[in-house]
Coordinates of C-alpha atoms in Angstrom, one line a residue:
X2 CA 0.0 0.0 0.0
X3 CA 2.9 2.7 0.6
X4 CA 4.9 1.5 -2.5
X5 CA 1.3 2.4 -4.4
X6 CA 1.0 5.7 -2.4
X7 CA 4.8 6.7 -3.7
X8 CA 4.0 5.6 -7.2
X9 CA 0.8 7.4 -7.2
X10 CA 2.9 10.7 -5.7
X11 CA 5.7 10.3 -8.5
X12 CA 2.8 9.9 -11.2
X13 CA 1.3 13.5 -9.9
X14 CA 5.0 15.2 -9.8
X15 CA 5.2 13.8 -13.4
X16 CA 2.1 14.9 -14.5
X17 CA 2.9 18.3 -12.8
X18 CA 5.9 18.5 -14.4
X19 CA 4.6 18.1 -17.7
X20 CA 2.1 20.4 -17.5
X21 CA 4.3 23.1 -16.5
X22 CA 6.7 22.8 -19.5
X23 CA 3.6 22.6 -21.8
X24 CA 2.3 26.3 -19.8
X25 CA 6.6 27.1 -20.2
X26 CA 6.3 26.2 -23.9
X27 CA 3.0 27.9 -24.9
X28 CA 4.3 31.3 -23.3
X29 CA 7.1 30.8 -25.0
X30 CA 4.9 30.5 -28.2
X31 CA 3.5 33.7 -27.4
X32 CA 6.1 35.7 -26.5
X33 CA 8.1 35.0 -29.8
X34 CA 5.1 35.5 -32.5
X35 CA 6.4 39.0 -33.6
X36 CA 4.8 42.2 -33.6
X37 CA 4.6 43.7 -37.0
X38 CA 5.1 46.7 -38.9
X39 CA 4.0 46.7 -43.0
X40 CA 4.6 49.9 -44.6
X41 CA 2.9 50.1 -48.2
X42 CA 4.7 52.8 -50.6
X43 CA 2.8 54.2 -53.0
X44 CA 4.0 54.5 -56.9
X45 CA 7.5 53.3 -55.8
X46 CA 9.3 50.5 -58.6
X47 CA 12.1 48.5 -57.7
X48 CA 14.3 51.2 -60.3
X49 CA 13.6 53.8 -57.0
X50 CA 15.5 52.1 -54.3
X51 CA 19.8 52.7 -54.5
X52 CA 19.9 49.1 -52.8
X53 CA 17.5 47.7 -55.7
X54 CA 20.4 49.7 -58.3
X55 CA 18.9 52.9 -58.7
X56 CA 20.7 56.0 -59.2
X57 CA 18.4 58.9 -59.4
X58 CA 17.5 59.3 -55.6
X59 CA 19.1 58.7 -52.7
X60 CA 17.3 56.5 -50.3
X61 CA 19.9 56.0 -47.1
X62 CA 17.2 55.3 -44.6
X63 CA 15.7 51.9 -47.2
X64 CA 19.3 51.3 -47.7
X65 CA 20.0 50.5 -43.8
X66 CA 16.9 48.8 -43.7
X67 CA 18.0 46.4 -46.5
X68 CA 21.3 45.8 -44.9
X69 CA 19.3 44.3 -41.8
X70 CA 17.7 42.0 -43.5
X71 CA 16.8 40.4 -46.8
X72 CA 15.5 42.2 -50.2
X73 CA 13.1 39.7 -52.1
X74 CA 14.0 40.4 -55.5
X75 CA 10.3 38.8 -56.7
X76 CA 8.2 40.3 -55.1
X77 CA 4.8 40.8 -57.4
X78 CA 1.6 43.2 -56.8
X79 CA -0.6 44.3 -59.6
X80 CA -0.4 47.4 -61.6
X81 CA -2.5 49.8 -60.0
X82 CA -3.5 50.4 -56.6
X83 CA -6.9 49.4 -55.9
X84 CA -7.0 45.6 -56.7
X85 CA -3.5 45.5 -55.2
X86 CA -5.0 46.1 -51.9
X87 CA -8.0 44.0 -52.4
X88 CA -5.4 41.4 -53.1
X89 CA -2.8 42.4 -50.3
X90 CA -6.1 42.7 -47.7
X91 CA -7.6 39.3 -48.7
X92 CA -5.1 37.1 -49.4
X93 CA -7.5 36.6 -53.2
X94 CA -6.5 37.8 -57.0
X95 CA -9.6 40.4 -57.6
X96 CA -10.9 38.0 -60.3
X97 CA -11.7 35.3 -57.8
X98 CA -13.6 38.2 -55.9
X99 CA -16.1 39.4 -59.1
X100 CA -13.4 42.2 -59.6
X101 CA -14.5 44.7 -56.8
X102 CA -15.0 48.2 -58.4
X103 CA -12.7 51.1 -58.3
X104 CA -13.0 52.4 -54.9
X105 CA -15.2 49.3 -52.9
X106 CA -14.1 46.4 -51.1
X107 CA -16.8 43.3 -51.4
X108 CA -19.2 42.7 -47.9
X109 CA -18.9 39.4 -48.0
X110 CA -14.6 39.8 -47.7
X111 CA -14.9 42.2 -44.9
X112 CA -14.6 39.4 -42.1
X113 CA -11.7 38.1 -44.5
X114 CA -8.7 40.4 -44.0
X115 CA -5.4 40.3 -42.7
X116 CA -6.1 42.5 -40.0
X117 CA -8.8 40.2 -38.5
X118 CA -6.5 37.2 -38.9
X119 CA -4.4 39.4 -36.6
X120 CA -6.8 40.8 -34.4
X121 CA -8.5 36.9 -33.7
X122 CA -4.8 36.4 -32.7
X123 CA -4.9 38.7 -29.9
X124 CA -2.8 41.7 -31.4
X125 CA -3.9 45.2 -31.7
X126 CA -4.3 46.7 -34.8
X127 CA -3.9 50.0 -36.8
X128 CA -3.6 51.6 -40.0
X129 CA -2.9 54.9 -41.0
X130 CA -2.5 56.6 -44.7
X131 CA -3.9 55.6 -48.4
X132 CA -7.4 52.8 -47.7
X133 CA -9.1 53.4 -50.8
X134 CA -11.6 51.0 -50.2
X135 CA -14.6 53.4 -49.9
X136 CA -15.3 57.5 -50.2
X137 CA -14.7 57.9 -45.6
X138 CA -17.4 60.2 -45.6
X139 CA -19.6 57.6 -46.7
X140 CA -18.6 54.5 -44.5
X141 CA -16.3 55.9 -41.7
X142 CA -16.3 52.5 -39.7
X143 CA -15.7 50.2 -42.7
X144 CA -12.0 50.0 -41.7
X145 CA -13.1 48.3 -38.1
X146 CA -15.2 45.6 -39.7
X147 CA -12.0 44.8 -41.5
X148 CA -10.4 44.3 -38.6
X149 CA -8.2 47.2 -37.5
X150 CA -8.7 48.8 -34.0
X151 CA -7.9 52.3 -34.7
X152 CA -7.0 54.3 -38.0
X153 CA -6.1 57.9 -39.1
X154 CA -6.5 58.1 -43.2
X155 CA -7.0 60.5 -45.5
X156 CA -10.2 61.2 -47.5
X157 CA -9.4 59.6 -51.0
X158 CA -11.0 61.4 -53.3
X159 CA -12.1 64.0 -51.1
X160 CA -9.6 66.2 -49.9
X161 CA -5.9 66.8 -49.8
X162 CA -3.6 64.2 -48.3
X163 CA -0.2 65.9 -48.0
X164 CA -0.6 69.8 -47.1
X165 CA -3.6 70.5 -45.1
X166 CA -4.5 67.4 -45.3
X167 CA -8.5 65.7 -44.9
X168 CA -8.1 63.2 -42.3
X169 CA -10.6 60.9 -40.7
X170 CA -9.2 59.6 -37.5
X171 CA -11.1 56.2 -36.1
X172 CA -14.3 57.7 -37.9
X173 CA -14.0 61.4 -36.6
X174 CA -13.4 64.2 -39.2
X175 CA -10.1 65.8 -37.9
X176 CA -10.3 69.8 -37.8
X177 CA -6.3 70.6 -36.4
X178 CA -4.6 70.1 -40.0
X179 CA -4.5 73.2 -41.0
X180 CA -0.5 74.2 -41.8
X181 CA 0.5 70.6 -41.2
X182 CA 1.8 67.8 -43.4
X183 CA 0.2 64.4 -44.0
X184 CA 3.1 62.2 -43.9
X185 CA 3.8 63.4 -40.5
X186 CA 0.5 62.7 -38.8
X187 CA 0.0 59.5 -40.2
X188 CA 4.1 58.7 -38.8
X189 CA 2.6 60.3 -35.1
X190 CA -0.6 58.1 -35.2
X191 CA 1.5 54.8 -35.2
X192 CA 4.3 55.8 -33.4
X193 CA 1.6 56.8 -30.2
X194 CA -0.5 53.5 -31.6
X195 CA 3.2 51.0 -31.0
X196 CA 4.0 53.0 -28.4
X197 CA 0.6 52.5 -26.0
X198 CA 0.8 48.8 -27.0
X199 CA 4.2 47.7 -26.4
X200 CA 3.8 49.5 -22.5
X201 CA 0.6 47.5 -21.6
X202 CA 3.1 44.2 -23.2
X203 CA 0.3 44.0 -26.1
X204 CA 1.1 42.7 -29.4
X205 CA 0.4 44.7 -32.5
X206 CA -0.1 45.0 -36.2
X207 CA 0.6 48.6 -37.5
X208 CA 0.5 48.8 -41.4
X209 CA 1.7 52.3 -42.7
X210 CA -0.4 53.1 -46.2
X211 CA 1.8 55.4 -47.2
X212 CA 0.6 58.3 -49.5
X213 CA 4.1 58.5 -50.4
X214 CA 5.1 58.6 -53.7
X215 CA 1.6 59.1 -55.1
X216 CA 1.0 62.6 -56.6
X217 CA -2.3 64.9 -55.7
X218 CA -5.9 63.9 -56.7
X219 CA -7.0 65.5 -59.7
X220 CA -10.8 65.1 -59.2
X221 CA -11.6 67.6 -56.7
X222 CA -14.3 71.1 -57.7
X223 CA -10.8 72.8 -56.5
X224 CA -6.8 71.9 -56.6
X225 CA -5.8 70.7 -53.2
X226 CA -3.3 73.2 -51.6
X227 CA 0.5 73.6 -52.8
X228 CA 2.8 73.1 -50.4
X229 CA 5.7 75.8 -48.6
X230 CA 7.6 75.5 -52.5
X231 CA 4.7 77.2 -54.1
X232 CA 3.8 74.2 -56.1
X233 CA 3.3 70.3 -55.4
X234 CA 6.8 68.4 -54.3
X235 CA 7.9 66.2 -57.3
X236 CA 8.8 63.0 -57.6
X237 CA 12.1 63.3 -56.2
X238 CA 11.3 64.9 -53.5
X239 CA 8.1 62.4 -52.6
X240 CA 11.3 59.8 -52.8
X241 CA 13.3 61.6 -50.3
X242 CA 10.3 62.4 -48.0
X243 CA 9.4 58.8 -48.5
X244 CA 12.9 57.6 -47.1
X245 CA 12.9 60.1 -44.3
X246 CA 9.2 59.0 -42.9
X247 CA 10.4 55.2 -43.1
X248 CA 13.5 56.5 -41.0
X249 CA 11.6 57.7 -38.2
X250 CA 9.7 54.7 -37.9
X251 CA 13.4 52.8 -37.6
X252 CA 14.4 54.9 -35.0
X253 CA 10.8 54.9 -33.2
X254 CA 11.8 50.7 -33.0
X255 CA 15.4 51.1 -31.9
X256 CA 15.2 53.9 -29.1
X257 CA 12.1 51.8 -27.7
X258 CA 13.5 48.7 -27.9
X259 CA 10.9 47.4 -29.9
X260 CA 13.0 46.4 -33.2
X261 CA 14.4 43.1 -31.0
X262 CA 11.1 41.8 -31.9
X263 CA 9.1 43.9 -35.0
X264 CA 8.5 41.8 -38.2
X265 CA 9.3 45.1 -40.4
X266 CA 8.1 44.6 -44.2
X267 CA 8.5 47.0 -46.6
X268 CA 7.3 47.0 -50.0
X269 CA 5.0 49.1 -52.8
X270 CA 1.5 48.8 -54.3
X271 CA 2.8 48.8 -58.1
X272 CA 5.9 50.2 -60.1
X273 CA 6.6 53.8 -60.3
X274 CA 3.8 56.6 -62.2
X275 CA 4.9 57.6 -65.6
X276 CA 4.5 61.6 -64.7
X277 CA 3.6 63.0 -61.6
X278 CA 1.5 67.3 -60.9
X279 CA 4.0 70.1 -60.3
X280 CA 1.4 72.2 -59.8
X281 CA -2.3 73.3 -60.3
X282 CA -3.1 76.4 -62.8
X283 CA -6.7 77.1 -60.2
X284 CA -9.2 75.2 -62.2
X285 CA -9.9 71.6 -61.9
X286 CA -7.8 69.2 -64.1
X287 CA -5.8 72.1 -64.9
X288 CA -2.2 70.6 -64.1
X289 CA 1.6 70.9 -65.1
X290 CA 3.2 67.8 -64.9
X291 CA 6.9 66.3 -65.0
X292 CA 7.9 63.1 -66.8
X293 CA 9.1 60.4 -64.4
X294 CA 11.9 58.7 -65.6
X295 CA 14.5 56.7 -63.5
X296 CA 18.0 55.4 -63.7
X297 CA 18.4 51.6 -63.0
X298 CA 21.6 49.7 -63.3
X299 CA 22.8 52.2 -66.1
X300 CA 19.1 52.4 -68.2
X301 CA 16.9 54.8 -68.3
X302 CA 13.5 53.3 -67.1
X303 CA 10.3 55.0 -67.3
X304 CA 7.4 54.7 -64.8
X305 CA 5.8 51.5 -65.4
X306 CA 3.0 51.8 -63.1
X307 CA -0.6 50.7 -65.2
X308 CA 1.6 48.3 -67.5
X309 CA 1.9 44.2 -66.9
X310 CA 5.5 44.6 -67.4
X311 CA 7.9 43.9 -64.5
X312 CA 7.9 47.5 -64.0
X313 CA 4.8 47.8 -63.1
X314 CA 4.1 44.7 -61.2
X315 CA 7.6 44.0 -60.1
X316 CA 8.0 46.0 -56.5
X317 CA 10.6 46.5 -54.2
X318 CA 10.3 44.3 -50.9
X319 CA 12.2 44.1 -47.8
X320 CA 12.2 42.0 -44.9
X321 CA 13.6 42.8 -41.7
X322 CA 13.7 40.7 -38.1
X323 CA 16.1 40.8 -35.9
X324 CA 17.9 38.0 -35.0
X325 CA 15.8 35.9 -37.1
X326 CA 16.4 37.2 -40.7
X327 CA 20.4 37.0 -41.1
X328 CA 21.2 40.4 -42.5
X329 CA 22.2 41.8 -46.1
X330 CA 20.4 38.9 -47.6
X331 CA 19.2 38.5 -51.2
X332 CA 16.0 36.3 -51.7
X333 CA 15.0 34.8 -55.2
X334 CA 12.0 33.3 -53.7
X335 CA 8.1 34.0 -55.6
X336 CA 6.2 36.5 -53.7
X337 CA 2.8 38.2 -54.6
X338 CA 0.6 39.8 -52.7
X339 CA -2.0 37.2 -52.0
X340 CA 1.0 35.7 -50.0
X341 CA 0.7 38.2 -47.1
X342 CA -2.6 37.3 -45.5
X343 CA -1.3 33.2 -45.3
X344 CA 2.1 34.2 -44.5
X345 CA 0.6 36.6 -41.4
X346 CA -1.0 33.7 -40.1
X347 CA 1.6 31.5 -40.1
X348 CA 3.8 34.3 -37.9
X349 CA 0.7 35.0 -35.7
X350 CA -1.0 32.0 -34.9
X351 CA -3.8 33.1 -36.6
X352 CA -6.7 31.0 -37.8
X353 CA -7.0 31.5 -41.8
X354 CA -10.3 32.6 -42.7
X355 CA -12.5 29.4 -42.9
X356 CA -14.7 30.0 -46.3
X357 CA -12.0 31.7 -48.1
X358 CA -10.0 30.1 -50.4
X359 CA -7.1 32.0 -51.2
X360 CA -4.8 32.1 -54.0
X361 CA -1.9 33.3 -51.1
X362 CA 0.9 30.8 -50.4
X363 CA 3.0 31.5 -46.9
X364 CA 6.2 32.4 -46.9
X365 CA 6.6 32.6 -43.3
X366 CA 9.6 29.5 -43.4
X367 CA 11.2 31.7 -46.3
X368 CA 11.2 34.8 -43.2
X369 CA 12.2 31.9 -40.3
X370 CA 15.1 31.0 -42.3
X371 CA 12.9 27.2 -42.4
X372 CA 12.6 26.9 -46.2
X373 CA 11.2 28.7 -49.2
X374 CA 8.2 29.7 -50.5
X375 CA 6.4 27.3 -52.5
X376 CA 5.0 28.8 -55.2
X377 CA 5.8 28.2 -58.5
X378 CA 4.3 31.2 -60.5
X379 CA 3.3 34.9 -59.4
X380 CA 0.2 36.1 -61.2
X381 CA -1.2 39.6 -61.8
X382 CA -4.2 41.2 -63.6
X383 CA -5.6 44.5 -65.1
X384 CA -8.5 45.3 -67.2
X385 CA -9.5 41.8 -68.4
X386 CA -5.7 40.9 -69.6
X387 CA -3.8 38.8 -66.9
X388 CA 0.5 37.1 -66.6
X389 CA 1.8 34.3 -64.8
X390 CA 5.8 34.0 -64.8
X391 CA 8.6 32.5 -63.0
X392 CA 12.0 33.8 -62.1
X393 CA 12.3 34.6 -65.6
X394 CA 9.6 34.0 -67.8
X395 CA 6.6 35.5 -68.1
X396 CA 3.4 34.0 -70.2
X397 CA 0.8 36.8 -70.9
X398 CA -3.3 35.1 -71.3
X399 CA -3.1 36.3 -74.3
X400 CA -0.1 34.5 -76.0
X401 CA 3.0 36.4 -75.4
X402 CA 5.9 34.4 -74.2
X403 CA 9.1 36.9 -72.8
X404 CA 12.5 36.3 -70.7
X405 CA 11.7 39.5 -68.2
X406 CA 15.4 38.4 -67.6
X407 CA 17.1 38.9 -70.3
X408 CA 14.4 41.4 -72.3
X409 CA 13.1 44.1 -69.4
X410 CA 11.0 45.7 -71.4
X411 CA 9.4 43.3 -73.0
X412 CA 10.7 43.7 -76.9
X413 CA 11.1 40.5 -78.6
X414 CA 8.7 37.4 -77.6
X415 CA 10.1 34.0 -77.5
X416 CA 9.1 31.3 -79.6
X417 CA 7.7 28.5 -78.3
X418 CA 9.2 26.1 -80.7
X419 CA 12.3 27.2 -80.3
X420 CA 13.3 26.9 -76.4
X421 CA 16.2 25.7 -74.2
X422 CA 14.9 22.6 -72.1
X423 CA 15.0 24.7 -69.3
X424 CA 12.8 27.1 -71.1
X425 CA 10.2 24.5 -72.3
X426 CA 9.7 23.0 -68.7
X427 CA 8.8 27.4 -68.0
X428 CA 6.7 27.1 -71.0
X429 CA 4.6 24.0 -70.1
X430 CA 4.1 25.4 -66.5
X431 CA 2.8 28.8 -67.5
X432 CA 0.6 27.4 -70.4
X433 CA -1.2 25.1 -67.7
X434 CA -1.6 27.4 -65.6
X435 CA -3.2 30.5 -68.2
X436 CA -5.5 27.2 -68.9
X437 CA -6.5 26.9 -65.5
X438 CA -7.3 30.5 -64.7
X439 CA -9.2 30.8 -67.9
X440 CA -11.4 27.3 -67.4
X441 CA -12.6 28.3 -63.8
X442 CA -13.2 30.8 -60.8
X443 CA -11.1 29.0 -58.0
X444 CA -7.1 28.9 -57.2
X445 CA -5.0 26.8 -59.2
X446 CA -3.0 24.5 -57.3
X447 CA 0.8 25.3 -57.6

């Protein structure tokens, strides 16, 4: 009877123990899911970026932040900005969501986003900047169905966004603008939002819609104000205001201690506009503009944003975690923007929306340093004419065959009977998958 009694003592201890190191382990879990920061440029190509090989601006701040960590050199959005949001928000290709209009987001999706994979995680969300996903005025709490917590963004399509600008802060019409810049605002808002949440040890989601390096709305009964030069900034200067924002957030993370564990990802909404406003003449769609064109590894490369080619789809993407992402790494993975919503997740231990099915592949073990991504084909759309492409090949729905690598801009189409093996195997895959797309309303396995 007392040998049963110790057994049944040393059976408790056990049990004891092991439940401890399961509560040890799952706070472990918790504490090391990071917090993250996504900042979304706006009209920014890979040809921008001095650590991407451009030479017409100087971006020190994006520089640093690619030496600590990796630059994904594949990284794909869509041409324009609307449906690269939809996409980015959803984790879906617009096509698989009836193609939302210009300006709307679909009901049905609202549940569906990144930020409510997030917030169902625990973490506190925010978003500040560009949304673009409905006229404020008209649905000023569409961005907390969608998941985020608190927001400051500007009215699209209704008011200024740089000087003076027209800013809705968590559904309240902001009146203290006056003399101030956008940019700046948007950086306070989620500095104060990171700050608040990292005292009471919360976990948080802050995703930076930039403005920056979008030019003024031209839609307005009246030109939105010039700024102090007398005229609109141009795109140069957008550039170096652009770098100089994303450097305050670096040094927000560093003097708080908060970059030991921030998930900082940085990329753009599409390549860079082909002309940008200087200034407004006083009437509506009265505007001089300025060319926009860039120097990239010794070319001359014009804005490619609206355009399927790689400069317009192609955008600059950088990851950065500390002591997780080895720095000044260079990543040949496939990325598009349908990845983020999976690859969020996967960081958060988040539940993936149950009735969705996304086109999205994680990447989180390519960010671990576990693995690679697994797609085998990046995909993007506009008006009715869609590509899928490797590395280095790119197969447009409507025939066209290109290396991206070897012909940029697109200029002389392969021919399919005439292909390296290596080539061929690019061919077959891409053909397969155009078939797919084109034969039904679902994602294609990859």
């Amino acid at each position: 009877m007392k040998t049963h009694s110790i057994e049944i003592r040393k059976y408790n201890v056990l049990l004891s123990m092991l439940a401890s190191c399961c509560l040890c382990a799952s706070a472990m879990s918790a504490e090391s899911r990071p917090n993250i920061l996504l900042i979304l440029a706006d009209d920014v190509g890979r040809e921008v970026l001095e650590c991407y090989g451009g030479s017409s601006y100087e971006t020190p701040n994006l520089n640093q932040l690619a030496a600590s960590g990796a630059m994904l050199e594949h990284c794909y959005a869509m041409p324009v900005c609307h449906p690269t949001r939809v996409t980015l928000m959803t984790g879906q290709y617009p096509r698989h969501l009836g193609n939302p209009k210009w300006g709307s987001f679909p009901k049905h999706a609202e549940s569906r986003t990144f930020a409510n994979v997030a917030k169902n995680a625990g973490y506190a969300t925010a978003v500040a900047g560009k949304w673009q996903l409905c006229l404020m005025k008209d649905d000023t709490g569409q961005p907390r169905r969608m998941g985020f917590d608190e927001w400051s963004l500007f009215g699209w399509h209704e008011g200024p966004r740089y000087h003076e600008p027209m800013i809705y802060e968590n559904g309240v019409l902001r009146t203290d603008t006056a003399g101030k810049y956008g940019p700046d605002l948007y950086i306070d808002f989620l500095v104060d939002f990171m700050r608040r949440n990292h005292e009471r040890n919360k976990p948080f989601l802050a995703y930076y819609s930039m403005a920056l390096c979008h030019d003024v709305t031209n839609d307005l009964k009246a030109p939105v104000p010039h700024g102090p030069r007398g005229r609109y900034d141009n795109h140069a200067e957008m550039v170096e205001q652009m770098d100089l924002q994303v450097g305050r957030l670096m040094r927000f993370l560093k003097s708080s201690g908060l970059d030991d564990n921030t998930l900082i990802l940085f990329t753009a909404d599409n390549g860079t506009a082909a002309k940008s406003k200087l200034s407004a003449k006083g009437k509506r769609n009265e505007f001089v503009y300025e060319k926009v064109v860039s120097q990239f590894k010794g070319q001359s490369v014009p804005g490619g944003k609206g355009r399927l080619t790689d400069w317009g789809t192609r955008v600059p993407t950088l990851a950065v975690w500390k002591g997780v992402i080895t720095p000044g790494q260079s990543w040949n993975d496939l990325v598009d923007f349908s990845d983020l919503l999976p690859t969020l997740a996967d960081l958060l231990g988040g539940a993936l929306p149950a009735d969705a099915k996304l086109d999205g592949h994680s990447f989180a073990a390519l960010l671990r340093g576990e693995g690679h991504s697994t797609r085998g084909w990046a995909y993007a759309e506009h008006r009715g004419r869609f590509f899928v492409k490797t590395q280095d090949r790119k197969l447009y729905s409507t025939g066209e065959f290109y290396n991206t690598e070897a012909d940029p801009f697109e200029k002389s189409p392969l021919e399919p009977t005439a292909l390296s093996t290596e080539a061929t195997s690019d061919w077959n895959l891409l053909k397969q998958a155009v078939k797919d797309l084109q034969t039904t309303n679902a994602p294609i396995a990859q």
